[in-house]
Coordinates of C-alpha atoms in Angstrom, one line a residue:
Chain R
M91 CA 0.0 0.0 0.0
N92 CA 1.4 3.3 -1.0
W93 CA 0.3 5.7 1.7
M94 CA 1.9 8.7 0.0
L95 CA -0.6 8.3 -2.8
Y96 CA -3.4 8.8 -0.3
V97 CA -1.9 12.0 1.0
N98 CA -1.5 13.2 -2.6
A99 CA -5.1 12.2 -3.4
F100 CA -6.3 14.2 -0.5
W101 CA -4.5 17.4 -1.2
V102 CA -4.6 17.4 -5.0
G103 CA -8.3 16.5 -5.0
G104 CA -9.0 19.0 -2.2
L105 CA -7.1 21.7 -4.0
I106 CA -9.0 21.3 -7.3
C107 CA -12.3 21.5 -5.4
M108 CA -11.1 24.5 -3.4
L109 CA -10.0 26.4 -6.5
S110 CA -13.4 25.7 -8.1
Q111 CA -15.1 26.9 -4.9
L112 CA -13.2 30.1 -5.0
L113 CA -14.1 30.6 -8.6
F114 CA -17.8 30.0 -7.7
D115 CA -17.6 32.5 -4.8
T116 CA -15.8 35.3 -6.6
T117 CA -17.6 35.3 -9.9
T118 CA -21.2 35.0 -11.0
L119 CA -20.5 31.7 -12.7
N120 CA -22.7 28.9 -11.6
M121 CA -21.4 25.4 -10.8
G122 CA -22.6 24.0 -14.1
Q123 CA -20.6 26.5 -16.0
I124 CA -17.5 25.9 -13.8
L125 CA -17.8 22.1 -14.3
T126 CA -18.2 22.6 -18.1
G127 CA -15.0 24.7 -18.0
L128 CA -13.1 22.1 -16.0
T129 CA -14.1 19.4 -18.5
V130 CA -12.9 21.5 -21.4
L131 CA -9.6 22.1 -19.5
G132 CA -9.3 18.3 -19.0
G133 CA -9.8 17.7 -22.7
I134 CA -7.0 20.2 -23.5
L135 CA -4.6 18.9 -20.9
G136 CA -5.4 15.4 -22.1
G137 CA -4.5 16.5 -25.7
F138 CA -1.0 17.5 -24.5
G139 CA -0.7 14.4 -22.4
L140 CA -0.4 16.5 -19.2
Y141 CA -3.1 15.0 -17.1
D142 CA -2.0 11.4 -16.9
P143 CA 1.1 12.3 -14.9
L144 CA -1.1 14.0 -12.4
I145 CA -3.2 10.9 -12.1
E146 CA 0.0 8.9 -11.7
F147 CA 1.0 11.3 -8.8
A148 CA -2.4 11.8 -7.1
G149 CA -4.5 8.8 -8.0
G150 CA -8.1 9.4 -7.0
G151 CA -7.2 13.1 -6.3
A152 CA -7.0 13.5 -10.1
A153 CA -9.2 10.7 -11.3
M154 CA -12.3 11.7 -9.3
P155 CA -12.7 15.4 -10.3
I156 CA -14.6 16.1 -13.5
I157 CA -11.4 17.3 -15.2
S158 CA -10.6 13.6 -15.5
F159 CA -13.8 13.2 -17.6
G160 CA -12.5 15.6 -20.2
N161 CA -9.1 14.0 -20.1
S162 CA -10.6 10.6 -20.7
L163 CA -12.7 11.7 -23.6
A164 CA -9.7 13.2 -25.3
K165 CA -7.5 10.2 -24.6
G166 CA -10.2 7.8 -25.9
A167 CA -10.4 9.7 -29.1
I168 CA -6.7 10.1 -29.5
T169 CA -5.8 6.5 -28.7
E170 CA -8.4 5.0 -31.1
A171 CA -7.4 7.5 -33.8
E172 CA -3.8 6.3 -33.5
R173 CA -5.0 2.7 -33.9
T174 CA -7.6 3.0 -36.6
G175 CA -7.1 6.3 -38.3
I176 CA -9.2 9.4 -38.1
I177 CA -12.5 7.6 -37.7
G178 CA -11.2 6.5 -34.4
I179 CA -12.0 9.9 -33.0
L180 CA -15.7 9.0 -33.3
T181 CA -15.4 5.3 -32.3
G182 CA -13.0 5.9 -29.4
M183 CA -14.7 9.0 -27.9
F184 CA -16.5 7.2 -25.1
E185 CA -14.0 4.3 -24.8
L186 CA -12.8 5.4 -21.3
T187 CA -15.8 7.3 -20.1
S188 CA -18.4 4.7 -20.7
T189 CA -18.4 3.6 -17.1
G190 CA -19.2 7.0 -15.7
I191 CA -21.9 7.8 -18.2
T192 CA -23.5 4.4 -18.2
S193 CA -23.6 4.0 -14.5
A194 CA -25.0 7.6 -14.0
I195 CA -27.8 6.9 -16.5
V196 CA -28.7 3.5 -15.1
F197 CA -28.6 4.7 -11.4
G198 CA -30.4 7.9 -12.3
F199 CA -33.1 6.0 -14.1
L200 CA -33.5 3.4 -11.3
A201 CA -33.5 6.1 -8.6
A202 CA -36.2 8.0 -10.5
V203 CA -38.4 4.9 -10.8
I204 CA -38.0 3.9 -7.1
F205 CA -37.6 7.1 -5.2
K206 CA -39.4 10.4 -4.9
P207 CA -37.7 13.8 -4.4
K208 CA -37.8 14.9 -0.8
G209 CA -38.1 18.6 -1.8
Chain U
M65 CA -67.2 56.2 -6.7
G66 CA -63.4 55.9 -6.2
K67 CA -61.3 58.8 -7.1
K68 CA -57.9 59.1 -8.6
A69 CA -55.3 60.9 -6.5
G70 CA -52.2 61.9 -8.3
K71 CA -50.8 59.7 -11.0
Q72 CA -51.0 56.2 -9.6
T73 CA -53.1 56.2 -6.5
F74 CA -56.8 55.5 -6.1
E75 CA -58.6 56.6 -2.9
I76 CA -61.4 54.1 -2.2
S77 CA -64.4 56.2 -1.3
N78 CA -66.5 53.2 -0.1
P79 CA -63.8 51.1 1.5
P80 CA -64.5 47.4 1.6
T81 CA -63.8 45.3 4.7
I82 CA -61.4 42.4 4.8
I83 CA -64.1 40.2 6.4
S84 CA -61.9 37.2 7.1
T85 CA -58.7 35.6 6.1
G86 CA -57.4 32.0 5.7
T87 CA -53.7 31.0 5.9
V88 CA -52.1 27.7 5.2
A89 CA -48.3 27.3 5.6
G90 CA -45.8 24.6 4.9
P91 CA -44.0 22.6 7.6
F92 CA -40.8 24.8 7.4
E93 CA -42.8 28.0 7.7
G94 CA -44.5 26.4 10.7
Q95 CA -41.2 26.5 12.5
G96 CA -41.0 30.3 11.9
P97 CA -41.7 33.0 14.5
L98 CA -45.2 33.8 13.1
A99 CA -46.5 30.2 13.2
S100 CA -49.0 31.0 15.9
D101 CA -50.7 33.6 13.7
L102 CA -51.3 31.1 10.9
D103 CA -54.5 29.0 10.6
V104 CA -53.1 25.7 9.4
I105 CA -49.6 24.3 9.2
V106 CA -49.5 21.3 6.9
S107 CA -47.1 18.5 7.8
D108 CA -46.2 17.4 4.3
I109 CA -44.8 19.7 1.6
R110 CA -47.1 17.9 -0.9
D111 CA -50.0 18.2 1.5
G112 CA -50.9 14.5 0.9
Q113 CA -51.0 14.9 -2.9
T114 CA -48.7 13.3 -5.5
T115 CA -46.8 16.3 -6.9
Y116 CA -45.6 19.6 -5.4
E117 CA -47.9 21.4 -7.8
Q118 CA -50.9 19.5 -6.5
G119 CA -49.8 20.2 -3.0
E120 CA -49.7 24.0 -3.7
R121 CA -53.1 24.0 -5.1
S122 CA -54.4 21.9 -2.3
M123 CA -53.1 24.5 0.2
L124 CA -54.6 27.3 -1.9
T125 CA -58.0 25.7 -1.9
K126 CA -57.8 25.1 1.8
A127 CA -56.9 28.8 2.4
C128 CA -59.9 29.9 0.4
R129 CA -62.3 27.5 2.3
L130 CA -60.8 28.7 5.6
A131 CA -61.4 32.3 4.8
L132 CA -65.0 31.5 3.9
D133 CA -65.5 29.4 7.0
H134 CA -64.2 32.1 9.2
A135 CA -66.8 34.5 7.9
S136 CA -69.5 31.7 7.8
H137 CA -69.9 32.5 4.1
S138 CA -70.8 29.9 1.6
I139 CA -69.1 29.7 -1.8
S140 CA -72.3 30.7 -3.5
E141 CA -72.2 34.1 -1.7
V142 CA -68.9 35.0 -3.4
D143 CA -69.2 37.0 -6.6
L144 CA -65.7 37.0 -7.9
F145 CA -62.4 35.2 -7.3
L146 CA -59.1 36.9 -7.9
A147 CA -56.0 34.9 -7.6
G148 CA -52.4 34.6 -8.9
D149 CA -49.3 32.5 -8.2
L150 CA -45.8 31.8 -9.5
L151 CA -46.2 28.6 -11.5
N152 CA -46.3 28.8 -15.3
Q153 CA -49.6 30.2 -16.6
I154 CA -50.7 30.7 -12.9
I155 CA -51.9 27.1 -13.0
S156 CA -52.4 26.8 -9.2
S157 CA -54.9 29.6 -9.2
S158 CA -56.7 28.4 -12.2
F159 CA -57.1 24.8 -10.9
T160 CA -58.3 26.3 -7.6
A161 CA -60.8 28.5 -9.4
A162 CA -62.1 25.4 -11.2
T163 CA -62.5 23.6 -7.8
L164 CA -64.3 26.5 -6.3
G165 CA -66.5 27.1 -9.4
L166 CA -66.4 30.8 -9.1
P167 CA -66.2 33.6 -11.7
Y168 CA -62.5 34.1 -11.9
L169 CA -59.9 36.6 -13.0
G170 CA -56.3 35.4 -12.9
L171 CA -53.6 37.8 -11.8
Y172 CA -50.0 37.8 -12.7
G173 CA -47.9 40.1 -10.6
A174 CA -45.4 37.4 -9.4
C175 CA -44.9 37.9 -5.7
S176 CA -47.0 41.1 -5.6
A177 CA -50.2 39.0 -6.2
M178 CA -51.7 39.5 -2.8
A179 CA -51.4 43.3 -2.9
E180 CA -52.5 43.4 -6.5
G181 CA -55.5 41.2 -5.6
L182 CA -56.5 43.3 -2.5
G183 CA -56.2 46.5 -4.5
L184 CA -58.1 45.3 -7.5
G185 CA -60.7 43.7 -5.3
A186 CA -61.2 46.9 -3.4
M187 CA -61.6 48.9 -6.6
I188 CA -64.1 46.5 -8.2
L189 CA -66.1 46.5 -4.9
D190 CA -65.9 50.3 -4.7
G191 CA -67.1 50.4 -8.4
G192 CA -70.2 48.6 -7.2
F193 CA -69.9 45.8 -9.6
V194 CA -70.0 43.0 -7.0
G195 CA -70.7 42.6 -3.3
S196 CA -68.0 40.2 -2.3
V197 CA -64.6 39.2 -3.7
L198 CA -62.3 36.3 -2.7
V199 CA -58.6 37.1 -3.2
A200 CA -56.0 34.4 -2.9
T201 CA -52.4 33.6 -3.7
S202 CA -49.9 30.8 -3.1
S203 CA -46.3 29.8 -3.6
H204 CA -44.4 26.6 -3.1
N205 CA -40.7 26.3 -2.5
S206 CA -40.1 23.0 -4.3
A207 CA -42.4 23.8 -7.2
T208 CA -40.8 27.1 -7.9
E209 CA -37.3 25.7 -7.5
R210 CA -37.8 23.1 -10.1
Q211 CA -39.5 25.6 -12.5
Y212 CA -37.1 28.5 -12.1
R213 CA -33.9 27.0 -10.9
Y214 CA -32.7 23.4 -10.2
P215 CA -34.2 20.0 -9.3
T216 CA -34.9 20.0 -5.6
E217 CA -32.3 17.3 -4.9
Y218 CA -29.6 19.1 -6.9
G219 CA -26.6 19.8 -4.6
G220 CA -25.9 23.4 -5.4
Q221 CA -24.6 25.9 -2.8
R222 CA -26.9 28.9 -2.4
R223 CA -25.6 32.4 -2.7
P224 CA -25.7 34.4 0.5
Y225 CA -28.0 37.0 -1.0
Q226 CA -30.5 34.4 -2.2
Q227 CA -33.9 34.1 -0.7
W228 CA -36.1 31.1 0.2
T229 CA -39.4 30.7 -1.5
V230 CA -42.2 30.4 1.1
T231 CA -44.5 27.4 0.9
G232 CA -48.0 28.4 1.7
A233 CA -51.2 30.1 0.7
G234 CA -53.4 32.9 1.9
A235 CA -56.9 34.0 1.0
A236 CA -59.0 37.1 2.0
L237 CA -62.7 37.7 1.7
L238 CA -63.6 41.3 0.9
G239 CA -67.0 42.8 1.2
Y240 CA -69.2 45.2 3.0
T241 CA -70.2 43.2 6.1
G242 CA -68.5 43.1 9.5
S243 CA -66.2 45.7 11.1
G244 CA -62.8 44.3 10.1
P245 CA -59.9 46.3 8.6
R246 CA -60.7 48.3 5.5
I247 CA -58.8 48.8 2.3
T248 CA -58.8 52.6 1.8
A249 CA -56.3 53.3 -0.9
V250 CA -54.5 51.6 -3.7
T251 CA -51.3 52.6 -5.5
V252 CA -50.7 50.8 -8.7
G253 CA -47.0 50.3 -9.5
K254 CA -45.1 50.9 -12.7
V255 CA -42.7 48.3 -14.0
I256 CA -39.2 49.3 -13.0
D257 CA -36.0 48.0 -14.6
M258 CA -32.8 49.1 -12.9
G259 CA -30.6 46.8 -14.9
C260 CA -30.5 43.8 -12.5
K261 CA -29.9 40.5 -14.3
D262 CA -29.2 38.0 -11.5
P263 CA -32.4 36.0 -10.9
L264 CA -30.8 34.8 -7.6
N265 CA -30.8 38.3 -6.3
M266 CA -34.5 39.3 -6.6
G267 CA -34.5 41.5 -3.6
A268 CA -32.0 43.9 -5.2
A269 CA -34.0 43.8 -8.4
M270 CA -37.3 44.6 -6.7
A271 CA -36.1 47.2 -4.2
P272 CA -36.3 50.2 -6.7
A273 CA -39.9 49.2 -7.6
A274 CA -40.9 49.2 -4.0
A275 CA -39.2 52.5 -3.4
D276 CA -40.9 54.0 -6.5
T277 CA -44.3 52.9 -5.4
I278 CA -43.8 54.1 -1.8
A279 CA -42.7 57.5 -3.1
A280 CA -45.6 57.6 -5.5
Y281 CA -48.0 56.8 -2.6
F282 CA -46.7 59.7 -0.4
S283 CA -46.7 62.2 -3.3
D284 CA -50.1 61.2 -4.6
T285 CA -51.7 61.3 -1.2
K286 CA -49.7 64.4 -0.2
S287 CA -48.9 62.6 3.1
D288 CA -45.8 61.7 4.9
P289 CA -44.6 58.6 6.9
S290 CA -46.1 60.0 10.1
S291 CA -49.6 59.2 8.6
L292 CA -48.8 55.5 8.8
D293 CA -48.1 53.2 11.7
L294 CA -46.3 50.5 9.8
I295 CA -45.1 49.8 6.3
F296 CA -44.6 46.3 5.0
T297 CA -42.8 45.4 1.9
G298 CA -43.6 41.9 0.4
D299 CA -40.4 40.0 -0.1
L300 CA -37.4 42.2 -0.5
G301 CA -35.3 40.2 1.9
E302 CA -32.3 41.7 3.7
V303 CA -30.4 42.9 0.6
G304 CA -33.5 44.4 -1.0
L305 CA -34.8 46.0 2.2
N306 CA -31.4 47.8 2.7
L307 CA -31.4 48.9 -0.9
C308 CA -35.1 50.1 -0.7
R309 CA -34.2 52.2 2.4
E310 CA -31.3 53.8 0.5
E311 CA -33.4 54.5 -2.5
L312 CA -36.1 56.1 -0.4
A313 CA -33.6 58.1 1.6
E314 CA -32.3 59.6 -1.6
A315 CA -35.8 60.6 -2.4
G316 CA -36.0 62.3 1.0
I317 CA -38.2 59.7 2.6
E318 CA -37.0 58.2 5.9
L319 CA -39.1 55.3 7.2
G320 CA -36.9 54.3 10.0
D321 CA -38.3 51.4 12.1
K322 CA -41.7 51.7 10.5
L323 CA -40.5 49.8 7.5
H324 CA -40.6 46.0 7.7
D325 CA -40.3 43.2 5.2
C326 CA -42.7 40.2 5.2
G327 CA -39.9 38.0 3.8
L328 CA -37.7 38.8 6.8
M329 CA -40.5 38.4 9.3
I330 CA -41.7 34.9 8.4
Y331 CA -38.4 33.1 9.2
D332 CA -36.0 33.1 12.1
R333 CA -32.8 33.6 10.2
T334 CA -30.7 32.7 13.1
K335 CA -32.2 29.2 13.2
Q336 CA -33.5 28.7 9.7
D337 CA -31.0 28.6 6.9
V338 CA -32.8 30.9 4.4
H339 CA -30.0 33.3 3.7
A340 CA -31.4 36.7 2.8
G341 CA -35.0 35.9 3.9
G342 CA -38.2 34.6 2.5
S343 CA -39.7 35.3 -0.9
G344 CA -42.7 34.2 -3.0
C345 CA -46.4 35.2 -3.1
A346 CA -47.0 33.4 0.2
A347 CA -44.5 35.6 2.1
S348 CA -46.7 38.6 2.1
A349 CA -49.9 36.6 2.1
L350 CA -49.0 34.7 5.2
V351 CA -47.4 37.6 7.1
F352 CA -50.1 40.1 6.1
L353 CA -53.2 38.0 6.3
G354 CA -52.0 36.1 9.4
H355 CA -49.9 38.4 11.5
V356 CA -50.7 41.9 10.4
Y357 CA -54.4 41.3 10.0
K358 CA -54.6 40.0 13.6
G359 CA -52.6 43.0 14.7
L360 CA -55.1 45.3 13.1
Q361 CA -58.0 43.4 14.7
K362 CA -56.4 43.6 18.1
K363 CA -55.9 47.3 17.6
E364 CA -52.1 47.1 17.9
M365 CA -51.9 49.2 14.8
N366 CA -54.3 51.5 13.0
R367 CA -53.1 52.4 9.5
V368 CA -50.6 50.3 7.6
L369 CA -49.3 50.1 4.0
L370 CA -48.6 46.8 2.3
I371 CA -46.3 46.9 -0.7
G372 CA -46.4 43.7 -2.7
T373 CA -43.2 43.3 -4.6
G374 CA -42.9 41.2 -7.7
S375 CA -40.1 40.1 -10.0
L376 CA -41.7 39.7 -13.4
H377 CA -38.9 37.8 -15.2
S378 CA -39.5 34.4 -16.8
P379 CA -37.1 31.5 -17.0
T380 CA -36.7 32.3 -20.7
S381 CA -36.1 36.1 -20.3
Y382 CA -33.2 35.8 -17.9
M383 CA -31.6 32.9 -19.8
Q384 CA -31.6 35.3 -22.9
G385 CA -29.7 37.9 -20.8
E386 CA -32.6 40.3 -20.4
N387 CA -32.9 42.5 -17.3
I388 CA -35.4 41.6 -14.6
P389 CA -38.5 43.8 -14.8
C390 CA -40.1 44.4 -11.4
I391 CA -43.3 45.8 -10.0
A392 CA -44.7 46.9 -6.6
H393 CA -48.3 47.6 -5.7
A394 CA -49.4 49.3 -2.4
V395 CA -52.6 49.0 -0.5
R396 CA -53.4 51.0 2.6
I397 CA -55.4 49.2 5.2
E398 CA -57.1 50.9 8.1
R399 CA -58.4 49.3 11.3
G400 CA -62.2 49.0 11.1
Chain E
M220 CA -27.0 36.8 -25.3
A221 CA -28.4 40.3 -25.6
K222 CA -26.2 42.7 -23.8
K223 CA -28.2 45.8 -23.5
K224 CA -26.2 48.8 -22.2
L225 CA -27.3 50.2 -18.9
N226 CA -28.3 53.8 -18.6
P227 CA -26.5 56.0 -16.1
K228 CA -29.3 55.5 -13.5
Q229 CA -29.1 51.8 -13.8
E230 CA -25.3 51.9 -13.7
K231 CA -25.4 53.8 -10.5
Y232 CA -27.9 51.4 -8.9
Q233 CA -25.8 48.4 -9.8
Q234 CA -23.0 49.9 -7.8
K235 CA -25.3 50.1 -4.8
V236 CA -26.3 46.5 -5.3
K237 CA -22.7 45.5 -5.1
K238 CA -22.4 47.4 -1.9
Y239 CA -25.3 45.7 -0.2
E240 CA -25.0 42.2 -1.7
S241 CA -23.9 39.9 1.1
K242 CA -20.6 38.3 0.3
P243 CA -19.9 34.6 0.7
A244 CA -17.6 33.4 3.4
L245 CA -14.6 32.9 1.1
F246 CA -12.2 31.3 3.5
K247 CA -14.8 29.1 5.2
N248 CA -16.3 27.9 1.9
A249 CA -12.8 27.2 0.5
F250 CA -11.7 25.3 3.5
Q251 CA -14.9 23.2 3.5
A252 CA -14.5 22.5 -0.2
F253 CA -10.9 21.5 0.3
V254 CA -11.5 19.1 3.1
S255 CA -14.6 17.5 1.7
G256 CA -13.3 17.3 -1.8
G257 CA -10.0 15.8 -0.5
L258 CA -12.0 13.3 1.5
V259 CA -14.1 12.3 -1.5
C260 CA -11.0 11.8 -3.6
L261 CA -9.3 9.8 -0.8
I262 CA -12.3 7.5 -0.7
G263 CA -12.1 7.2 -4.4
Q264 CA -8.5 6.2 -4.2
G265 CA -9.5 3.6 -1.5
F266 CA -11.9 2.1 -4.0
I267 CA -9.3 2.0 -6.7
D268 CA -6.9 0.1 -4.5
F269 CA -9.8 -2.1 -3.3
Y270 CA -10.8 -3.1 -6.8
A271 CA -7.2 -3.5 -7.9
A272 CA -6.7 -6.0 -5.1
V273 CA -10.0 -7.8 -5.2
M274 CA -10.4 -8.0 -9.0
N275 CA -6.7 -8.3 -9.7
L276 CA -6.8 -5.3 -12.0
P277 CA -4.0 -2.9 -13.0
K278 CA -4.5 0.4 -11.2
K279 CA -5.7 2.2 -14.4
E280 CA -8.5 -0.2 -15.0
A281 CA -9.4 -0.3 -11.3
S282 CA -10.5 3.3 -11.5
N283 CA -13.5 2.2 -13.7
P284 CA -15.3 0.2 -11.0
A285 CA -14.2 2.9 -8.5
V286 CA -15.8 5.6 -10.5
A287 CA -19.0 3.5 -10.8
T288 CA -19.0 3.0 -7.0
M289 CA -18.6 6.7 -6.4
I290 CA -21.5 7.4 -8.8
L291 CA -23.6 4.8 -7.0
I292 CA -22.9 6.5 -3.7
G293 CA -23.7 10.0 -5.1
A294 CA -26.9 8.5 -6.6
L295 CA -28.0 7.0 -3.3
L296 CA -27.2 10.1 -1.3
T297 CA -29.3 12.1 -3.9
A298 CA -32.2 9.6 -3.8
F299 CA -32.4 9.7 0.0
G300 CA -32.4 13.4 -0.1
V301 CA -29.1 13.8 1.7
F302 CA -26.8 15.0 -1.1
D303 CA -28.2 18.5 -1.3
K304 CA -27.8 19.0 2.5
L305 CA -24.2 17.7 2.4
A306 CA -23.4 19.9 -0.7
A307 CA -24.7 23.0 1.1
Y308 CA -21.7 22.5 3.4
A309 CA -19.2 21.0 0.9
G310 CA -19.9 23.1 -2.1
A311 CA -17.5 22.3 -4.9
G312 CA -16.0 19.5 -2.7
L313 CA -19.0 17.4 -3.7
S314 CA -19.8 19.0 -7.0
V315 CA -16.5 18.8 -8.7
P316 CA -15.7 15.1 -8.1
V317 CA -17.8 12.5 -10.0
T318 CA -20.3 12.5 -7.1
G319 CA -21.5 15.8 -8.4
F320 CA -22.0 14.4 -11.9
A321 CA -24.0 11.6 -10.4
N322 CA -26.1 14.1 -8.4
S323 CA -26.8 16.3 -11.4
V324 CA -28.1 13.2 -13.4
V325 CA -30.0 11.6 -10.6
S326 CA -31.6 14.8 -9.2
A327 CA -32.9 15.7 -12.7
G328 CA -34.2 12.1 -13.3
L329 CA -35.9 12.1 -9.9
E330 CA -37.4 15.5 -10.2
F331 CA -39.1 15.0 -13.5
K332 CA -40.5 11.5 -12.9
E333 CA -44.0 13.1 -12.5
E334 CA -43.7 14.2 -16.1
G335 CA -43.4 10.6 -17.2
L336 CA -40.6 8.1 -17.8
V337 CA -40.1 9.2 -21.4
Q338 CA -40.7 12.9 -21.6
G339 CA -39.8 13.5 -17.9
V340 CA -37.0 11.2 -16.8
G341 CA -35.7 10.3 -20.2
A342 CA -35.7 13.7 -21.6
K343 CA -34.6 15.7 -18.6
I344 CA -32.0 13.4 -17.1
F345 CA -29.1 15.3 -18.8
S346 CA -30.6 18.7 -18.4
L347 CA -27.8 19.6 -15.9
A348 CA -25.0 17.2 -16.9
G349 CA -25.6 17.7 -20.6
P350 CA -23.3 20.7 -21.0
V351 CA -20.4 18.8 -19.5
I352 CA -20.8 16.0 -22.0
T353 CA -21.4 18.3 -24.9
F354 CA -18.4 20.5 -24.3
G355 CA -16.2 17.6 -23.3
V356 CA -17.0 15.7 -26.4
V357 CA -16.6 18.7 -28.7
T358 CA -13.3 19.6 -27.1
A359 CA -12.1 16.0 -27.3
F360 CA -13.2 15.8 -30.9
F361 CA -11.0 18.8 -31.9
V362 CA -8.1 17.7 -29.7
G363 CA -8.3 14.2 -31.4
L364 CA -8.5 15.8 -34.8
I365 CA -5.5 18.1 -34.3
H366 CA -3.6 15.1 -32.8
A367 CA -4.4 12.9 -35.8
L368 CA -3.5 15.7 -38.3
I369 CA -0.1 16.6 -36.9
R370 CA 0.9 13.0 -36.3

């Protein structure tokens, strides 16, 4: 067990959340807009191959925040394009993010069927 | 017949009485400081119905029936029903009107609905067209959240200047029987746009409209604040009330501790996490028809002004970057 | 968006609004976001290690079931009506990690069930998370395209 990874996960993940919170509190941007921006940032960082080293360093601290979603989309597209040519951008787009999207849809649907909002 | 005073004010020459009122509040409002002045506190935000929307209209219908019961009036004795609410196409009011089966005029003045209804009802009665008018309004926290903002279970942090929509409904029966408080003057507001765009800060958007209507009332009636015991704005909240005071001070009107806001009165902000205070049609309806109405009956006050404040934006208008147009209507009520 | 210019009176009023608008507790909010966000990521790392050990997966692939688990937790907290209360404290600490994505999807699905499973849940489920996917995909598309062209 690599305990240092846990320390890094805590402070890197915490820092990303803290900076997002400061952005929320000091601008009129709403959280949806901030999350959208973070995803775009993740896509760009992924394009330059800069986000994977952070995941290497901080584990869940970099893999859990939404930036990782943008990074994974870009990486999926890039990797598949390298394998199968330009069409790979379309076929590989959701290669790595399928887990998140699929589970969110399934859990969301099931929750909607079973539960009622509490208000 | 009623006569026009100045540009916006109508003095009611044959002032109708607020014969009775009915108030129904949600469970959260029932924990507020004015709970003992309210008739019914429901225990479930859906009031036993399936949807929030049905819950809101159930509360609205209950408030109407309570007002009638308190006056021992039957529905058939009511000539006209005036109501408005915040849901799209004022659907709560319309469904309630269908349930009551009364001739109905729907009002849209957003959160100013109660003042608008009381004013309009008094004018119609003074005009001699009808003998009794039932005025009602409602709002529902969850129903408005999902319509204007986010799903109720969405985990978004609220801005400190945001207000909390009040869940509840109020109804008032107006007519010429009994010796209750009377509606003696109405000041109809103009739509004011001071360039506010943030739909989360409605108090700030509405404050200039409230100040404008208050100033118009004093200038039209050629009176000053000493002629009134208390002045209640509808739902400006803390930010809006401060801004309203400043706007009035600039116009040379100092209201001091005569000025109160229904949105600030309905919750205990030290215990209830409502940020800048309450908002919604029910804020002024519950505080005025519950607390203030009883105060007038108990002779704790003689002459008060209620300024209903409404933010007239739609979910589409603010998404398209338009400013928030606001309105405020004032009604003067005097002890019977 | 229509950007109408404000007249001088409106301009002056907007200055006053800024003066009276209550300000958020910057330090407190940032601290709460840091701690709760850090904690969520720490738990996420715990699941990564757990699945890596139990399912004998390489670390990179173990993050898939870990993400799914975090989404399940976010979904359950939302369904039980707890997420919004926790998020009022944690702010970005719960919104920025994948738990926030789960909450935006589940809360929308839950909220619109009364409008029907197809036109309500089905249509509205991405009403909040949609922008993230749309912008993420468009960004990734062009990033992939540029990558493929310069290679």
